[in-house]
Amino acid sequence: MILVTGGAGFIGANFVLDWLAHGGEPVVNLDALTYAGNLQNLQPIAGDGRYRFVHGDIRDRDLVERLLADQAVRAIVHFAAESHVDRSIHGPEDFVATNVVGTFRLLEAARAHWAALPAADRGAFRFVHISTDEVYGSLGPADPAFTETNPYQPNSPYAATKAASDHLVRGYHHTYGLPVVTTNCSNNYGPYQFPEKLIPLVIHNALAGKPLPIYGDGRQVRDWLYVGDHCAAIRRVLEAGVPGEVYNVGGASEMANIDVVHTLCGILDELQPRADGRSYREQITFVKDRPGHDRRYAIDATKIATTLGWRPAETFASGIRRTVRWYLDHQDWVADVTSGSYRDWMAKHYAS
Ligand code: NAD
Ligand code: TYD
């Protein structure tokens, strides 16, 4: 059995679906179902005997310890987090609670479970910590991409709490020998992404006839990775990653935000033209910049490519087209997640 935390969120759900589709062993998914958790994401495996959902918080150490023992867990893949930079600016406390305290409690439970395993199982146990490239800070236009040895310079409350969790994970390996592996990944996109993040938000707003908000000058650069490629990287890390090591994961697809939005508009113009025949580009609106907005992220994924043989299968052009098609084909999913508290968030954040 493997324990996935945050498996009802965007990347976690994609991972659980991908893991079982590739014949992986049974999964128990522990998720608190915050605004970002959605069990509909796991509908395709609802009846699968290899899958079990547990509604709970990673900070509940008793629950986690019980789960680890009862399910004979041999690996933890830790996705659960507060993950949206803008929300961390409006309210950082939940980020400290889940990303820092939550990861700490999970590590404590994992350490107790691991220490009690028979010697043979202890060596095979893995704690895979899913983190972000945002811990490394912001790059200048000519800087080389982030490697695993870049210093940590987190700039947002989100990045700072992820950095703290990475340090805790590292400390548990160094001090206690817990077999951890950390991945630091670039911006993901693909199916089931909550439409508060740039790509699904733009698709949703475009189709709804709403403005496409670009922060500042739109020249900020992200290194986009199709979520299925991220899942493949995590599978590979679980299989062959070396305990104590860090692996950077990226799509080798640096794009300025404004170019991402133009690409999305171009695909939508082709696949679902506006009724008036004009381009979705007319909906682009420049809005006030995010405070402390990082200018550029880029990942050097040489280490995972050369040591584990992982490379992304999708280019940005192929992955973004697949993604737009998915959102067009899953309007019910979008309608469900954009009701209720989502509307409150949009009103509060974009009003300013
Ligand atoms: P998400 O916000 O879509 O999902 C997070 C999930 O965690 C949700 O299902 C939520 O209910 C659950 N959760 C939150 N707090 C919890 C708690 N206290 N206990 C149990 N469950 C809880 O996030 P995502 O985009 O899928 O990101 C997953 C992980 O990948 C995060 O750790 C994030 O930092 C990391 N990451 C994300 C990206 C990206 O582009 N989305 C890139 C690199 C790394
Ligand atoms: P986002 O998807 O929030 O991811 P992250 O902040 O983790 O990189 O944002 C991606 C980029 O898009 C980031 O530079 C901020 C920008 N952005 C906008 O320009 N407008 C928006 O409405 C959003 C949500 C993001």
Short mmCIF file of C-alpha atoms and ligand atoms in Angstrom, two decimals:
data_model
loop_
_atom_site.label_atom_id
_atom_site.label_comp_id
_atom_site.label_asym_id
_atom_site.label_seq_id
_atom_site.Cartn_x
_atom_site.Cartn_y
_atom_site.Cartn_z
CA MET A 1 0.00 0.00 0.00
CA ILE A 2 1.15 3.55 -0.61
CA LEU A 3 -0.24 6.55 1.24
CA VAL A 4 -0.93 9.63 -0.87
CA THR A 5 -1.67 12.88 0.94
CA GLY A 6 -3.67 15.56 -0.90
CA GLY A 7 -4.82 13.05 -3.52
CA ALA A 8 -8.08 14.94 -4.13
CA GLY A 9 -6.20 18.01 -5.37
CA PHE A 10 -4.90 18.73 -8.85
CA ILE A 11 -1.57 16.88 -9.01
CA GLY A 12 -2.44 14.33 -6.33
CA ALA A 13 -5.57 13.18 -8.19
CA ASN A 14 -3.69 12.96 -11.47
CA PHE A 15 -1.02 10.93 -9.68
CA VAL A 16 -3.48 8.47 -8.10
CA LEU A 17 -5.24 7.90 -11.45
CA ASP A 18 -1.92 7.54 -13.26
CA TRP A 19 -0.45 5.23 -10.58
CA LEU A 20 -3.37 2.79 -10.70
CA ALA A 21 -3.53 2.97 -14.52
CA HIS A 22 0.11 1.85 -14.54
CA GLY A 23 -0.69 -1.16 -12.32
CA GLY A 24 0.70 0.33 -9.12
CA GLU A 25 -0.09 -1.22 -5.76
CA PRO A 26 -3.16 -0.12 -3.73
CA VAL A 27 -3.43 3.50 -2.64
CA VAL A 28 -4.92 5.11 0.43
CA ASN A 29 -5.64 8.77 -0.17
CA LEU A 30 -5.67 11.04 2.91
CA ASP A 31 -7.19 14.42 2.13
CA ALA A 32 -8.84 17.11 4.26
CA LEU A 33 -10.99 18.25 1.30
CA THR A 34 -10.23 21.95 1.54
CA TYR A 35 -11.64 24.22 -1.18
CA ALA A 36 -8.97 22.66 -3.48
CA GLY A 37 -9.86 19.03 -2.79
CA ASN A 38 -12.51 17.48 -4.99
CA LEU A 39 -13.55 13.84 -4.92
CA GLN A 40 -15.01 14.17 -8.41
CA ASN A 41 -11.42 14.16 -9.63
CA LEU A 42 -11.25 10.52 -8.54
CA GLN A 43 -14.59 9.46 -10.03
CA PRO A 44 -12.86 7.27 -12.66
CA ILE A 45 -11.58 4.94 -9.88
CA ALA A 46 -14.52 5.22 -7.47
CA GLY A 47 -15.27 1.49 -7.72
CA ASP A 48 -11.66 0.29 -7.88
CA GLY A 49 -10.82 -2.10 -5.03
CA ARG A 50 -7.23 -0.88 -5.02
CA TYR A 51 -8.28 2.60 -3.93
CA ARG A 52 -9.41 3.85 -0.53
CA PHE A 53 -10.24 7.41 0.53
CA VAL A 54 -9.80 8.69 4.08
CA HIS A 55 -11.15 12.12 4.95
CA GLY A 56 -8.67 13.62 7.39
CA ASP A 57 -5.94 16.11 8.09
CA ILE A 58 -2.21 15.43 7.84
CA ARG A 59 -1.88 17.28 11.15
CA ASP A 60 -3.87 14.53 12.88
CA ARG A 61 -0.90 12.46 13.97
CA ASP A 62 -2.95 9.70 15.63
CA LEU A 63 -4.98 9.19 12.48
CA VAL A 64 -1.87 9.13 10.29
CA GLU A 65 -0.06 6.69 12.58
CA ARG A 66 -3.07 4.39 12.62
CA LEU A 67 -3.32 4.51 8.84
CA LEU A 68 0.35 3.79 8.35
CA ALA A 69 0.22 0.74 10.62
CA ASP A 70 -3.20 -0.64 9.58
CA GLN A 71 -2.49 -0.36 5.86
CA ALA A 72 1.14 -1.60 6.06
CA VAL A 73 2.24 1.47 4.14
CA ARG A 74 5.57 1.10 2.33
CA ALA A 75 5.75 4.63 0.91
CA ILE A 76 4.22 8.06 1.43
CA VAL A 77 3.81 10.49 -1.45
CA HIS A 78 3.16 13.86 0.16
CA PHE A 79 1.23 16.33 -2.00
CA ALA A 80 -1.07 17.88 0.63
CA ALA A 81 -0.47 21.61 0.84
CA GLU A 82 -1.95 25.02 0.49
CA SER A 83 -0.68 25.74 -2.99
CA HIS A 84 -1.88 29.11 -4.32
CA VAL A 85 0.52 32.07 -4.07
CA ASP A 86 -2.25 34.71 -4.20
CA ARG A 87 -4.14 33.05 -1.36
CA SER A 88 -0.91 32.96 0.67
CA ILE A 89 -0.65 36.74 0.24
CA HIS A 90 -4.22 37.29 1.47
CA GLY A 91 -3.94 34.79 4.35
CA PRO A 92 -0.63 33.07 5.10
CA GLU A 93 -1.71 31.30 8.30
CA ASP A 94 -3.26 28.24 6.64
CA PHE A 95 0.00 27.86 4.72
CA VAL A 96 2.04 27.65 7.91
CA ALA A 97 -0.52 25.28 9.42
CA THR A 98 -0.59 22.76 6.56
CA ASN A 99 2.72 23.18 4.77
CA VAL A 100 4.94 23.52 7.85
CA VAL A 101 3.08 22.04 10.84
CA GLY A 102 1.32 19.45 8.66
CA THR A 103 4.55 18.25 7.06
CA PHE A 104 6.19 18.14 10.49
CA ARG A 105 3.41 15.96 11.97
CA LEU A 106 3.45 13.71 8.94
CA LEU A 107 7.21 13.29 9.27
CA GLU A 108 6.82 12.43 12.96
CA ALA A 109 4.21 9.79 12.17
CA ALA A 110 6.35 8.45 9.31
CA ARG A 111 9.41 8.26 11.53
CA ALA A 112 7.56 6.28 14.21
CA HIS A 113 6.12 3.90 11.60
CA TRP A 114 9.43 3.46 9.81
CA ALA A 115 11.39 2.84 13.03
CA ALA A 116 8.96 0.05 13.97
CA LEU A 117 9.26 -1.76 10.61
CA PRO A 118 11.23 -5.01 10.32
CA ALA A 119 14.81 -4.25 9.18
CA ALA A 120 14.16 -5.60 5.67
CA ASP A 121 11.20 -3.24 5.13
CA ARG A 122 12.94 -0.23 6.63
CA GLY A 123 15.41 0.03 3.73
CA ALA A 124 12.63 -0.07 1.15
CA PHE A 125 10.44 2.57 2.84
CA ARG A 126 10.19 5.96 1.10
CA PHE A 127 8.84 9.38 2.01
CA VAL A 128 8.52 11.31 -1.25
CA HIS A 129 8.05 15.02 -0.62
CA ILE A 130 6.50 16.98 -3.50
CA SER A 131 7.81 20.53 -3.58
CA THR A 132 8.19 23.45 -5.91
CA ASP A 133 10.79 25.44 -7.83
CA GLU A 134 9.48 28.58 -6.08
CA VAL A 135 11.72 27.81 -3.06
CA TYR A 136 14.73 28.94 -5.14
CA GLY A 137 13.43 32.49 -5.64
CA SER A 138 13.45 34.48 -8.86
CA LEU A 139 15.87 34.40 -11.82
CA GLY A 140 17.13 37.24 -13.97
CA PRO A 141 16.64 36.93 -17.75
CA ALA A 142 20.14 35.56 -18.39
CA ASP A 143 20.58 33.45 -15.23
CA PRO A 144 21.06 29.70 -15.63
CA ALA A 145 18.07 27.55 -14.67
CA PHE A 146 17.72 26.28 -11.07
CA THR A 147 19.75 23.20 -10.17
CA GLU A 148 19.35 21.17 -6.98
CA THR A 149 22.18 23.12 -5.34
CA ASN A 150 20.71 26.61 -5.84
CA PRO A 151 20.37 28.47 -2.54
CA TYR A 152 16.87 28.78 -1.13
CA GLN A 153 15.44 32.30 -1.53
CA PRO A 154 11.65 31.95 -1.16
CA ASN A 155 9.80 35.20 -1.86
CA SER A 156 6.13 34.54 -1.05
CA PRO A 157 4.48 33.11 2.06
CA TYR A 158 3.65 30.03 -0.06
CA ALA A 159 7.26 29.57 -1.16
CA ALA A 160 8.55 30.23 2.36
CA THR A 161 6.33 27.54 3.88
CA LYS A 162 7.28 25.05 1.15
CA ALA A 163 10.95 25.88 1.78
CA ALA A 164 10.43 25.24 5.51
CA SER A 165 8.85 21.88 4.74
CA ASP A 166 11.77 20.95 2.45
CA HIS A 167 14.20 21.76 5.26
CA LEU A 168 12.27 19.63 7.74
CA VAL A 169 12.27 16.72 5.29
CA ARG A 170 16.01 17.11 4.76
CA GLY A 171 16.60 17.29 8.54
CA TYR A 172 14.65 14.06 9.14
CA HIS A 173 16.92 12.26 6.71
CA HIS A 174 20.14 13.74 8.03
CA THR A 175 19.29 13.27 11.70
CA TYR A 176 17.12 10.16 11.85
CA GLY A 177 17.97 8.45 8.56
CA LEU A 178 14.33 8.57 7.34
CA PRO A 179 14.52 7.54 3.64
CA VAL A 180 13.15 10.72 2.08
CA VAL A 181 13.33 11.97 -1.50
CA THR A 182 12.31 15.53 -2.43
CA THR A 183 11.20 16.72 -5.86
CA ASN A 184 11.13 20.43 -6.76
CA CYS A 185 8.89 20.89 -9.75
CA SER A 186 8.00 23.78 -12.02
CA ASN A 187 4.45 25.03 -12.80
CA ASN A 188 2.10 22.19 -13.73
CA TYR A 189 -0.94 22.37 -15.97
CA GLY A 190 -3.48 19.80 -17.18
CA PRO A 191 -6.80 18.20 -16.23
CA TYR A 192 -8.43 18.83 -12.82
CA GLN A 193 -6.52 22.04 -12.05
CA PHE A 194 -8.57 24.38 -9.90
CA PRO A 195 -9.48 27.45 -11.98
CA GLU A 196 -7.77 29.91 -9.65
CA LYS A 197 -4.44 29.13 -11.37
CA LEU A 198 -3.51 30.93 -14.57
CA ILE A 199 -4.23 28.35 -17.29
CA PRO A 200 -7.63 26.98 -16.16
CA LEU A 201 -8.68 30.46 -15.05
CA VAL A 202 -8.02 31.89 -18.50
CA ILE A 203 -9.87 29.05 -20.23
CA HIS A 204 -12.83 29.44 -17.87
CA ASN A 205 -13.01 33.24 -18.11
CA ALA A 206 -12.59 33.20 -21.88
CA LEU A 207 -15.56 30.88 -22.34
CA ALA A 208 -17.62 32.86 -19.81
CA GLY A 209 -16.98 36.12 -21.70
CA LYS A 210 -15.05 37.57 -18.76
CA PRO A 211 -11.75 39.50 -18.67
CA LEU A 212 -8.49 37.51 -18.88
CA PRO A 213 -6.48 39.15 -16.07
CA ILE A 214 -2.74 39.54 -16.68
CA TYR A 215 -0.74 40.70 -13.68
CA GLY A 216 1.65 43.63 -14.31
CA ASP A 217 3.28 43.56 -17.75
CA GLY A 218 2.70 39.83 -18.30
CA ARG A 219 6.40 39.25 -19.01
CA GLN A 220 6.93 36.96 -15.99
CA VAL A 221 8.30 33.61 -17.12
CA ARG A 222 7.30 30.13 -15.86
CA ASP A 223 8.62 26.73 -16.95
CA TRP A 224 5.44 24.80 -17.74
CA LEU A 225 5.16 21.03 -17.26
CA TYR A 226 2.22 18.83 -18.27
CA VAL A 227 0.91 17.15 -15.12
CA GLY A 228 1.12 13.65 -16.63
CA ASP A 229 4.86 14.16 -17.06
CA HIS A 230 5.15 15.19 -13.43
CA CYS A 231 3.32 12.00 -12.41
CA ALA A 232 5.74 9.93 -14.48
CA ALA A 233 8.68 11.64 -12.77
CA ILE A 234 7.25 10.85 -9.32
CA ARG A 235 6.69 7.21 -10.29
CA ARG A 236 10.32 7.02 -11.37
CA VAL A 237 11.52 8.69 -8.16
CA LEU A 238 9.52 6.25 -6.08
CA GLU A 239 11.07 3.38 -8.01
CA ALA A 240 14.70 4.47 -8.18
CA GLY A 241 15.23 7.80 -6.38
CA VAL A 242 18.10 7.73 -3.90
CA PRO A 243 17.17 8.50 -0.27
CA GLY A 244 18.36 11.93 0.83
CA GLU A 245 18.52 13.18 -2.77
CA VAL A 246 16.64 16.08 -4.34
CA TYR A 247 15.44 16.01 -7.96
CA ASN A 248 14.38 19.07 -9.93
CA VAL A 249 11.54 18.37 -12.36
CA GLY A 250 10.70 20.76 -15.20
CA GLY A 251 9.22 20.95 -18.64
CA ALA A 252 12.01 22.80 -20.48
CA SER A 253 9.15 25.06 -21.63
CA GLU A 254 9.80 28.60 -20.50
CA MET A 255 7.01 30.96 -21.49
CA ALA A 256 6.02 34.50 -20.57
CA ASN A 257 2.50 34.70 -19.10
CA ILE A 258 1.26 36.91 -21.91
CA ASP A 259 2.42 34.32 -24.46
CA VAL A 260 0.68 31.54 -22.56
CA VAL A 261 -2.55 33.54 -22.65
CA HIS A 262 -2.17 34.30 -26.37
CA THR A 263 -1.59 30.59 -27.03
CA LEU A 264 -4.74 29.69 -25.10
CA CYS A 265 -6.77 32.30 -26.99
CA GLY A 266 -5.48 30.98 -30.31
CA ILE A 267 -6.49 27.38 -29.48
CA LEU A 268 -9.90 28.47 -28.19
CA ASP A 269 -10.47 30.62 -31.30
CA GLU A 270 -9.94 27.45 -33.32
CA LEU A 271 -11.76 24.87 -31.18
CA GLN A 272 -14.61 26.95 -29.75
CA PRO A 273 -14.86 30.28 -31.62
CA ARG A 274 -16.68 33.19 -30.00
CA ALA A 275 -20.23 33.66 -31.23
CA ASP A 276 -19.35 37.13 -32.57
CA GLY A 277 -16.41 35.73 -34.58
CA ARG A 278 -13.88 37.93 -32.79
CA SER A 279 -10.82 36.63 -30.95
CA TYR A 280 -10.73 35.78 -27.24
CA ARG A 281 -7.61 37.99 -27.22
CA GLU A 282 -9.98 40.97 -26.99
CA GLN A 283 -10.77 39.86 -23.42
CA ILE A 284 -7.13 40.26 -22.24
CA THR A 285 -6.96 42.86 -19.45
CA PHE A 286 -3.85 44.03 -17.65
CA VAL A 287 -4.44 44.27 -13.89
CA LYS A 288 -2.45 45.35 -10.83
CA ASP A 289 0.63 43.18 -10.30
CA ARG A 290 0.94 40.55 -7.56
CA PRO A 291 3.02 41.94 -4.65
CA GLY A 292 6.54 40.47 -4.68
CA HIS A 293 5.80 38.77 -8.02
CA ASP A 294 8.74 36.53 -9.02
CA ARG A 295 10.00 37.41 -12.49
CA ARG A 296 11.29 34.11 -13.79
CA TYR A 297 11.47 30.42 -12.84
CA ALA A 298 13.33 27.83 -14.89
CA ILE A 299 14.33 24.28 -13.99
CA ASP A 300 17.49 22.45 -14.97
CA ALA A 301 16.26 18.84 -14.98
CA THR A 302 19.60 17.31 -15.98
CA LYS A 303 19.95 15.29 -12.78
CA ILE A 304 16.67 13.39 -13.04
CA ALA A 305 17.25 12.90 -16.78
CA THR A 306 20.75 11.46 -16.43
CA THR A 307 20.34 9.48 -13.20
CA LEU A 308 16.74 8.24 -13.50
CA GLY A 309 16.15 8.53 -17.24
CA TRP A 310 13.07 10.77 -16.90
CA ARG A 311 12.25 13.34 -19.57
CA PRO A 312 8.94 15.09 -20.30
CA ALA A 313 6.95 13.42 -23.07
CA GLU A 314 4.77 16.46 -23.86
CA THR A 315 5.92 19.71 -25.41
CA PHE A 316 4.08 22.84 -24.32
CA ALA A 317 2.32 22.90 -27.70
CA SER A 318 1.00 19.34 -27.37
CA GLY A 319 0.22 19.51 -23.63
CA ILE A 320 -1.66 22.81 -23.78
CA ARG A 321 -3.85 21.61 -26.65
CA ARG A 322 -4.72 18.43 -24.71
CA THR A 323 -5.50 20.57 -21.70
CA VAL A 324 -7.83 22.96 -23.54
CA ARG A 325 -9.67 20.00 -25.06
CA TRP A 326 -10.06 18.46 -21.59
CA TYR A 327 -11.60 21.65 -20.19
CA LEU A 328 -13.93 21.95 -23.18
CA ASP A 329 -15.01 18.33 -22.68
CA HIS A 330 -15.47 18.73 -18.90
CA GLN A 331 -17.59 21.85 -18.55
CA ASP A 332 -19.65 20.10 -15.84
CA TRP A 333 -16.55 19.68 -13.70
CA VAL A 334 -15.69 23.36 -14.16
CA ALA A 335 -19.25 24.45 -13.37
CA ASP A 336 -19.23 22.43 -10.14
CA VAL A 337 -15.94 23.81 -8.83
CA THR A 338 -16.68 27.39 -9.84
CA SER A 339 -19.82 27.59 -7.74
CA GLY A 340 -19.91 28.62 -4.09
CA SER A 341 -16.71 29.71 -2.39
CA TYR A 342 -14.89 30.07 -5.71
CA ARG A 343 -17.10 33.05 -6.54
CA ASP A 344 -16.23 34.72 -3.23
CA TRP A 345 -12.52 34.31 -3.96
CA MET A 346 -12.81 35.81 -7.42
CA ALA A 347 -14.81 38.77 -6.14
CA LYS A 348 -12.38 39.49 -3.31
CA HIS A 349 -9.11 39.01 -5.20
CA TYR A 350 -9.88 40.64 -8.54
CA ALA A 351 -11.90 43.51 -7.09
CA SER A 352 -8.62 45.19 -6.14
P1 NAD B 1 -3.96 21.63 -4.78
O1 NAD B 1 -4.13 22.89 -4.00
O2 NAD B 1 -4.71 21.42 -6.04
O3 NAD B 1 -4.33 20.38 -3.84
C1 NAD B 1 -3.93 20.28 -2.50
C2 NAD B 1 -4.69 19.12 -1.86
O4 NAD B 1 -4.25 19.00 -0.50
C3 NAD B 1 -6.21 19.33 -1.81
O5 NAD B 1 -6.86 18.15 -2.19
C4 NAD B 1 -6.48 19.65 -0.35
O6 NAD B 1 -7.77 19.26 0.09
C5 NAD B 1 -5.38 18.86 0.35
N1 NAD B 1 -5.03 19.41 1.67
C6 NAD B 1 -4.78 20.72 1.98
N2 NAD B 1 -4.50 20.83 3.29
C7 NAD B 1 -4.57 19.57 3.82
C8 NAD B 1 -4.35 19.03 5.12
N3 NAD B 1 -4.03 19.82 6.15
N4 NAD B 1 -4.49 17.69 5.30
C9 NAD B 1 -4.82 16.89 4.26
N5 NAD B 1 -5.03 17.34 3.01
C10 NAD B 1 -4.91 18.67 2.79
O7 NAD B 1 -2.40 21.50 -4.99
P2 NAD B 1 -1.60 20.93 -6.26
O8 NAD B 1 -1.46 21.99 -7.27
O9 NAD B 1 -2.15 19.60 -6.62
O10 NAD B 1 -0.16 20.73 -5.59
C11 NAD B 1 0.17 19.50 -4.93
C12 NAD B 1 1.59 19.62 -4.38
O11 NAD B 1 2.50 19.88 -5.45
C13 NAD B 1 1.76 20.76 -3.38
O12 NAD B 1 2.59 20.31 -2.34
C14 NAD B 1 2.44 21.86 -4.19
O13 NAD B 1 3.25 22.66 -3.37
C15 NAD B 1 3.26 21.03 -5.16
N6 NAD B 1 3.56 21.68 -6.46
C16 NAD B 1 2.52 22.19 -7.21
C17 NAD B 1 2.81 22.76 -8.45
C18 NAD B 1 1.72 23.29 -9.34
O14 NAD B 1 2.02 23.87 -10.39
N7 NAD B 1 0.45 23.10 -9.01
C19 NAD B 1 4.14 22.82 -8.90
C20 NAD B 1 5.15 22.28 -8.10
C21 NAD B 1 4.84 21.70 -6.88
P1 TYD B 2 -0.20 30.75 -10.95
O1 TYD B 2 -0.97 29.83 -11.85
O2 TYD B 2 -0.93 31.37 -9.78
O3 TYD B 2 1.10 29.97 -10.47
P2 TYD B 2 2.42 30.51 -9.67
O4 TYD B 2 2.11 31.80 -9.03
O5 TYD B 2 2.62 29.39 -8.67
O6 TYD B 2 3.52 30.59 -10.68
O7 TYD B 2 0.37 31.94 -11.82
C1 TYD B 2 1.21 31.68 -12.94
C2 TYD B 2 1.68 33.04 -13.45
O8 TYD B 2 0.54 33.73 -13.98
C3 TYD B 2 2.24 33.91 -12.35
O9 TYD B 2 3.34 34.66 -12.88
C4 TYD B 2 1.10 34.84 -12.00
C5 TYD B 2 0.35 34.97 -13.31
N1 TYD B 2 -1.11 35.20 -13.19
C6 TYD B 2 -1.72 36.26 -13.89
O10 TYD B 2 -1.05 37.01 -14.62
N2 TYD B 2 -3.07 36.43 -13.77
C7 TYD B 2 -3.84 35.62 -12.97
O11 TYD B 2 -5.08 35.86 -12.88
C8 TYD B 2 -3.21 34.54 -12.28
C9 TYD B 2 -4.01 33.62 -11.40
C10 TYD B 2 -1.85 34.37 -12.43
#
